[in-house]
CSV table of C-alpha atoms and ligand atoms in Angstrom, one decimal:
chain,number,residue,atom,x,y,z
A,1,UNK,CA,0.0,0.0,0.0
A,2,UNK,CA,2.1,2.7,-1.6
A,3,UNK,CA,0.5,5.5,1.0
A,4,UNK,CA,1.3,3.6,4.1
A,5,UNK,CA,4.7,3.0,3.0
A,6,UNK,CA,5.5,6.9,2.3
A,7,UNK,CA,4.4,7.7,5.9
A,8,UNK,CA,6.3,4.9,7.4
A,9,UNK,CA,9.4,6.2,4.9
A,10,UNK,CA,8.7,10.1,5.9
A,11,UNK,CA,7.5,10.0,9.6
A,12,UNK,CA,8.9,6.3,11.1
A,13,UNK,CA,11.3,6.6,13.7
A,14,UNK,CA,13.7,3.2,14.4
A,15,UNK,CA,14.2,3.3,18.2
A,16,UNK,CA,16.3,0.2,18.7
A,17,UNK,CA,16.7,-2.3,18.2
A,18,UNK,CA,14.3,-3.7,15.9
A,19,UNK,CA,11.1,-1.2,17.0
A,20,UNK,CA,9.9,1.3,14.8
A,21,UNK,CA,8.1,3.7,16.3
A,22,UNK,CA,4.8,5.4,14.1
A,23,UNK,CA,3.2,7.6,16.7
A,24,UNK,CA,2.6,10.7,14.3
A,25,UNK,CA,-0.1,8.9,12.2
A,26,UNK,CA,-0.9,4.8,14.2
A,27,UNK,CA,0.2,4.6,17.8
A,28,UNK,CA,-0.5,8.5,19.5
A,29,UNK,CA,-1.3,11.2,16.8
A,30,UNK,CA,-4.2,9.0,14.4
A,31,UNK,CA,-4.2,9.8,10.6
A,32,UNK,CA,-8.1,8.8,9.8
A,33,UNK,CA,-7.9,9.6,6.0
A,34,UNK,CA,-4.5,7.1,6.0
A,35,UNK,CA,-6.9,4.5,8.9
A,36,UNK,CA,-9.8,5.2,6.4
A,37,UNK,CA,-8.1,3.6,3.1
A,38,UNK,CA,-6.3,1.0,5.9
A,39,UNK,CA,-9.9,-0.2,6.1
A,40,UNK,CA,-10.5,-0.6,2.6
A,41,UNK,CA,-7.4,-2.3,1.5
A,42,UNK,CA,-8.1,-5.3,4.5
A,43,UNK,CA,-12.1,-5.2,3.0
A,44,UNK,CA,-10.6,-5.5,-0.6
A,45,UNK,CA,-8.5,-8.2,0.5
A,46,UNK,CA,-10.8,-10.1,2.4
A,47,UNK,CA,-13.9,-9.9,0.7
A,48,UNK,CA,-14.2,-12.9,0.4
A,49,UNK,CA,-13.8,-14.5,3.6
A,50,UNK,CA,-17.8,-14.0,5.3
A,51,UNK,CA,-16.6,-12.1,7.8
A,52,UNK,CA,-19.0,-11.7,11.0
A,53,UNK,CA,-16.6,-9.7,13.4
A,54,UNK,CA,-13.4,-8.0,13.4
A,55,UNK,CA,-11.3,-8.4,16.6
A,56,UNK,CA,-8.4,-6.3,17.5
A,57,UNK,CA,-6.4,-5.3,21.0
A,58,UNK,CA,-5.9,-2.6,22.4
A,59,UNK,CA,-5.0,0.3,21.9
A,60,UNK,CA,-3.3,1.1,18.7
A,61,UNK,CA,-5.5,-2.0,16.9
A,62,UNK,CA,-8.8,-0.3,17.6
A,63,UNK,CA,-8.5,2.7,14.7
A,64,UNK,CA,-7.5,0.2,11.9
A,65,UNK,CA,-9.9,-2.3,13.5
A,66,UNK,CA,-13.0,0.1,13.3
A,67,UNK,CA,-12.3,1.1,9.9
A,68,UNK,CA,-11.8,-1.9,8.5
A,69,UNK,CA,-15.2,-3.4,10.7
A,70,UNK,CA,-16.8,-0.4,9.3
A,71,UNK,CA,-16.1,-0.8,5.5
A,72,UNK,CA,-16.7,-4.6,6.0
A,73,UNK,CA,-20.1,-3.7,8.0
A,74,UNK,CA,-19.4,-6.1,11.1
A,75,UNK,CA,-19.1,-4.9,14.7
A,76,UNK,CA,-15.4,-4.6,16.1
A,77,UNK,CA,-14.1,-5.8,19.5
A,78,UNK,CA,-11.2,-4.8,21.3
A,79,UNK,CA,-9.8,-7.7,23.1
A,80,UNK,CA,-8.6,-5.7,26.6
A,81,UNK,CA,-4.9,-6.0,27.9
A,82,UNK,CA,-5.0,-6.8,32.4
A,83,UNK,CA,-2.8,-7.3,34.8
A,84,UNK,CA,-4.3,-10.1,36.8
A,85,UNK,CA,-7.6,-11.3,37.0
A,86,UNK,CA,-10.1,-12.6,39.5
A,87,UNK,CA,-12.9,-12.9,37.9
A,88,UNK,CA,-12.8,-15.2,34.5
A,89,UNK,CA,-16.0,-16.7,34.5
A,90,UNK,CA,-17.6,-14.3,31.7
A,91,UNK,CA,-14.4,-14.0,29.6
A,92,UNK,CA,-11.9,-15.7,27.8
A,93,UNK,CA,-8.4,-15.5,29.1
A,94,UNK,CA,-5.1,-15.7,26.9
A,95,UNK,CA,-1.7,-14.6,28.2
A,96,UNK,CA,0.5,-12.7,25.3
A,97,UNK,CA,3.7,-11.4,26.2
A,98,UNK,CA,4.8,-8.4,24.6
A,99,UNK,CA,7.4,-7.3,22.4
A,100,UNK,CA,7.6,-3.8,23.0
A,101,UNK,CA,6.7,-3.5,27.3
A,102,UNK,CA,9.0,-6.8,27.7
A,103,UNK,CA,6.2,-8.0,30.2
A,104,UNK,CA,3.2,-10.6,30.0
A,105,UNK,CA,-0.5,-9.2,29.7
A,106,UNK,CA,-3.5,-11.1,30.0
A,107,UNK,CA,-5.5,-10.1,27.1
A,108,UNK,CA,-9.9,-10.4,27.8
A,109,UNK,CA,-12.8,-10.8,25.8
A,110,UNK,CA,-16.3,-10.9,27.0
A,111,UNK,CA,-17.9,-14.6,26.1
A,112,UNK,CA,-21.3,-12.9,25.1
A,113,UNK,CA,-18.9,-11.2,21.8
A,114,UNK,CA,-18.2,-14.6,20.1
A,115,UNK,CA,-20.5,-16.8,19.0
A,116,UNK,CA,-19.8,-20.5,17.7
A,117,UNK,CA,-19.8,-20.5,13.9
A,118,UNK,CA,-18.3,-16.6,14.2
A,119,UNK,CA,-15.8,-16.0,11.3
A,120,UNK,CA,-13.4,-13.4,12.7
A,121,UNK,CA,-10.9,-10.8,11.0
A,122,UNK,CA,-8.0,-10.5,13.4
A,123,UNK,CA,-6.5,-7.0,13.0
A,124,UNK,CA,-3.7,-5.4,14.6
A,125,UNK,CA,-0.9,-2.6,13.6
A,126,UNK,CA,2.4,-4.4,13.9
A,127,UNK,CA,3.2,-8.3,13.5
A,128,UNK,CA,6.6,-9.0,15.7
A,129,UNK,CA,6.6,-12.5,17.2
A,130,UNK,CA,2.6,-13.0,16.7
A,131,UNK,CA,2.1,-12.9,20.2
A,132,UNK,CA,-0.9,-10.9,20.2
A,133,UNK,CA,-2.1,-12.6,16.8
A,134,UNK,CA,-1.6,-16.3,18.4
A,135,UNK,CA,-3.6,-15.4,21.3
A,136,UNK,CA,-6.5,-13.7,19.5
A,137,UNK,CA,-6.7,-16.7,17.8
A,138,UNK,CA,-6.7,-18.8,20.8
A,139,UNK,CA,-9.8,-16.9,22.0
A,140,UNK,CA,-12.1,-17.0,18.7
A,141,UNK,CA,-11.1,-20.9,18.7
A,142,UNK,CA,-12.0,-21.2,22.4
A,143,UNK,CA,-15.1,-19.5,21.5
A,144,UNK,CA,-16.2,-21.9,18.5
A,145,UNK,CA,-15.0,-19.3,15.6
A,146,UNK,CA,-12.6,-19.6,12.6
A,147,UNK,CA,-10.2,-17.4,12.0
A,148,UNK,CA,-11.0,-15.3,8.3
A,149,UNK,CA,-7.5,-14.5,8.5
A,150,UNK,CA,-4.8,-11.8,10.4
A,151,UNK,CA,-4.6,-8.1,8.8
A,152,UNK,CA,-1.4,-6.4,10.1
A,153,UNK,CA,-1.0,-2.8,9.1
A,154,UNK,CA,3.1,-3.2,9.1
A,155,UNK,CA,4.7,-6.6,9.6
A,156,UNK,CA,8.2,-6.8,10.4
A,157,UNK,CA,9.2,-9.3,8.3
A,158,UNK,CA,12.4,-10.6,9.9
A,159,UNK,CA,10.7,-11.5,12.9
A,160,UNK,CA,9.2,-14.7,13.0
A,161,UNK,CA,5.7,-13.4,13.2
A,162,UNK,CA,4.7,-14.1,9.6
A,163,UNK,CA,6.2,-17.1,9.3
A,164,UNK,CA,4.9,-19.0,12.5
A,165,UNK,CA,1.3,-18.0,11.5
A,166,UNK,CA,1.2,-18.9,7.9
A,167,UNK,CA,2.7,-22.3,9.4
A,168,UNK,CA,-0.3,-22.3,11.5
A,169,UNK,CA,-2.5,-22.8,8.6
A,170,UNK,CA,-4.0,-18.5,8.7
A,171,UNK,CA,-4.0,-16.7,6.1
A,172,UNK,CA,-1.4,-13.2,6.6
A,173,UNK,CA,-1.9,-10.1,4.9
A,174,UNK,CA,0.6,-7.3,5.6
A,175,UNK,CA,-0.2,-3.7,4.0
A,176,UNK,CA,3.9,-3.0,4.0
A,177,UNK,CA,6.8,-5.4,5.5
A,178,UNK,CA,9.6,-4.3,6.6
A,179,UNK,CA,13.2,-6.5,5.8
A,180,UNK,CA,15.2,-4.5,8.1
A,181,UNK,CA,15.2,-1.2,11.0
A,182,UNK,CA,19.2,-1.9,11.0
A,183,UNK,CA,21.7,1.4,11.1
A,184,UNK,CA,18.1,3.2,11.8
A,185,UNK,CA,17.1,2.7,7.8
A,186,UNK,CA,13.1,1.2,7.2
A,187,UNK,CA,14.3,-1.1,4.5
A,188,UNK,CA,10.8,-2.4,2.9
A,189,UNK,CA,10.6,-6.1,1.8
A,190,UNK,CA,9.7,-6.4,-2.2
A,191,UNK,CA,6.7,-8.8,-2.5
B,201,LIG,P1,3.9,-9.5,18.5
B,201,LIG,O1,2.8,-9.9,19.4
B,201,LIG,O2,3.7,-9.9,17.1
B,201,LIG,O3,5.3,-10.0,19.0
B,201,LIG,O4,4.0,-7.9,18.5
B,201,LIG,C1,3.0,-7.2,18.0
B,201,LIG,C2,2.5,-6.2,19.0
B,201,LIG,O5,3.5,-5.5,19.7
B,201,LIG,C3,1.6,-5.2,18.4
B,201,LIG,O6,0.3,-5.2,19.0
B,201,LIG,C4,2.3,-3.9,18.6
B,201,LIG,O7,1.4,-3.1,19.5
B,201,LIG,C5,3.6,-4.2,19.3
B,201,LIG,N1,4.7,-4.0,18.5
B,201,LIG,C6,5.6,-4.9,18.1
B,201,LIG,N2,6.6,-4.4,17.4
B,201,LIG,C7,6.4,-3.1,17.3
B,201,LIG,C8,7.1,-1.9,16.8
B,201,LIG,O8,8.2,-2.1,16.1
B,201,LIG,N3,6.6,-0.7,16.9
B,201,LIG,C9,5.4,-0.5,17.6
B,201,LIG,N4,5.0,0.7,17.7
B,201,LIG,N5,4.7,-1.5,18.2
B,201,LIG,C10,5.2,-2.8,18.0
């Protein structure tokens, strides 16, 4: 997606090692027109999957998740990122450690959101390790859904994200990938 790549060329930051950080138009200032066409690439690309839901995590998953839910015309949930939990009779539970805080969440959703049969859109903004993309999973197949397929705004393509997913059997689609942040240069992989 030639206009997500210009902004990641123009306005991404490499704080090291291996994190880029995107805060002037994904993770703190939001660019909706940029979020807007996000949404309608994903749609494009997974028209044909019968999407019923689009599920995301917090935080910076929620603006391409609601675009993209919006185009497709399905609700979006946000699965939620806790500490610890005493309560866990209502939700579903999946621990995902992440990448960038170096520390293990529990990541929530509310039982009453998926439905067996449910074919769910996992969206998020970056694909790393596919710790948050494994344990989405986890939840819509603890919940009786299939996974339509994973969405990831920018994937770093030399982590094993990608990789371990596709192996998993779900179908990836990256807007941009990155080959390399080394020396501070966004090197972009060629397709
Ligand atoms: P993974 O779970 O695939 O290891 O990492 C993906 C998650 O970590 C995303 O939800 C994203 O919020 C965060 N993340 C991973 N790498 C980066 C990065 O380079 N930059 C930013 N801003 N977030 C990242």
């Amino acid at each position: 997606m030639e206009l997500l790549r210009q902004k990641v060329m123009n306005e991404g930051i490499v704080l090291g090692p291996g994190v880029l950080k995107v805060d002037s138009f994904l993770n703190h200032q939001m660019d909706p027109f940029l979020m807007r066409e996000v949404g309608h690439e994903f749609t494009r690309r997974f028209a044909g999957e019968a999407v019923t839901k689009v599920l995301t995590i917090e935080s910076s998953g929620i603006a391409p998740g609601i675009m993209t839910a919006l185009a497709l015309e399905v609700p979006l949930i946000f699965a939620r990122k806790q500490k610890s939990l005493t309560l866990t009779e209502d939700i579903y539970v999946e621990k995902v450690y992440s990448f960038t805080k170096k520390e293990t969440n529990e990541i929530t959703v509310a039982r009453k959101f998926i439905a067996p049969g449910e074919r769910v859109l996992i969206i998020d903004d970056f694909l790393a390790n596919g710790e948050a993309a494994f344990g989405l999973a986890r939840i819509v197949e603890q919940a009786g859904g299939s996974v339509a397929g994973i969405g990831i705004v920018i994937e770093k393509a030399f982590q094993p994200g990608g990789r371990l997913l596709k192996e998993a059997g779900y179908r990836v689609e990256s807007l941009v990938r990155i080959a390399s942040l080394e020396n501070g240069i966004v090197t972009f992989a060629e397709d």
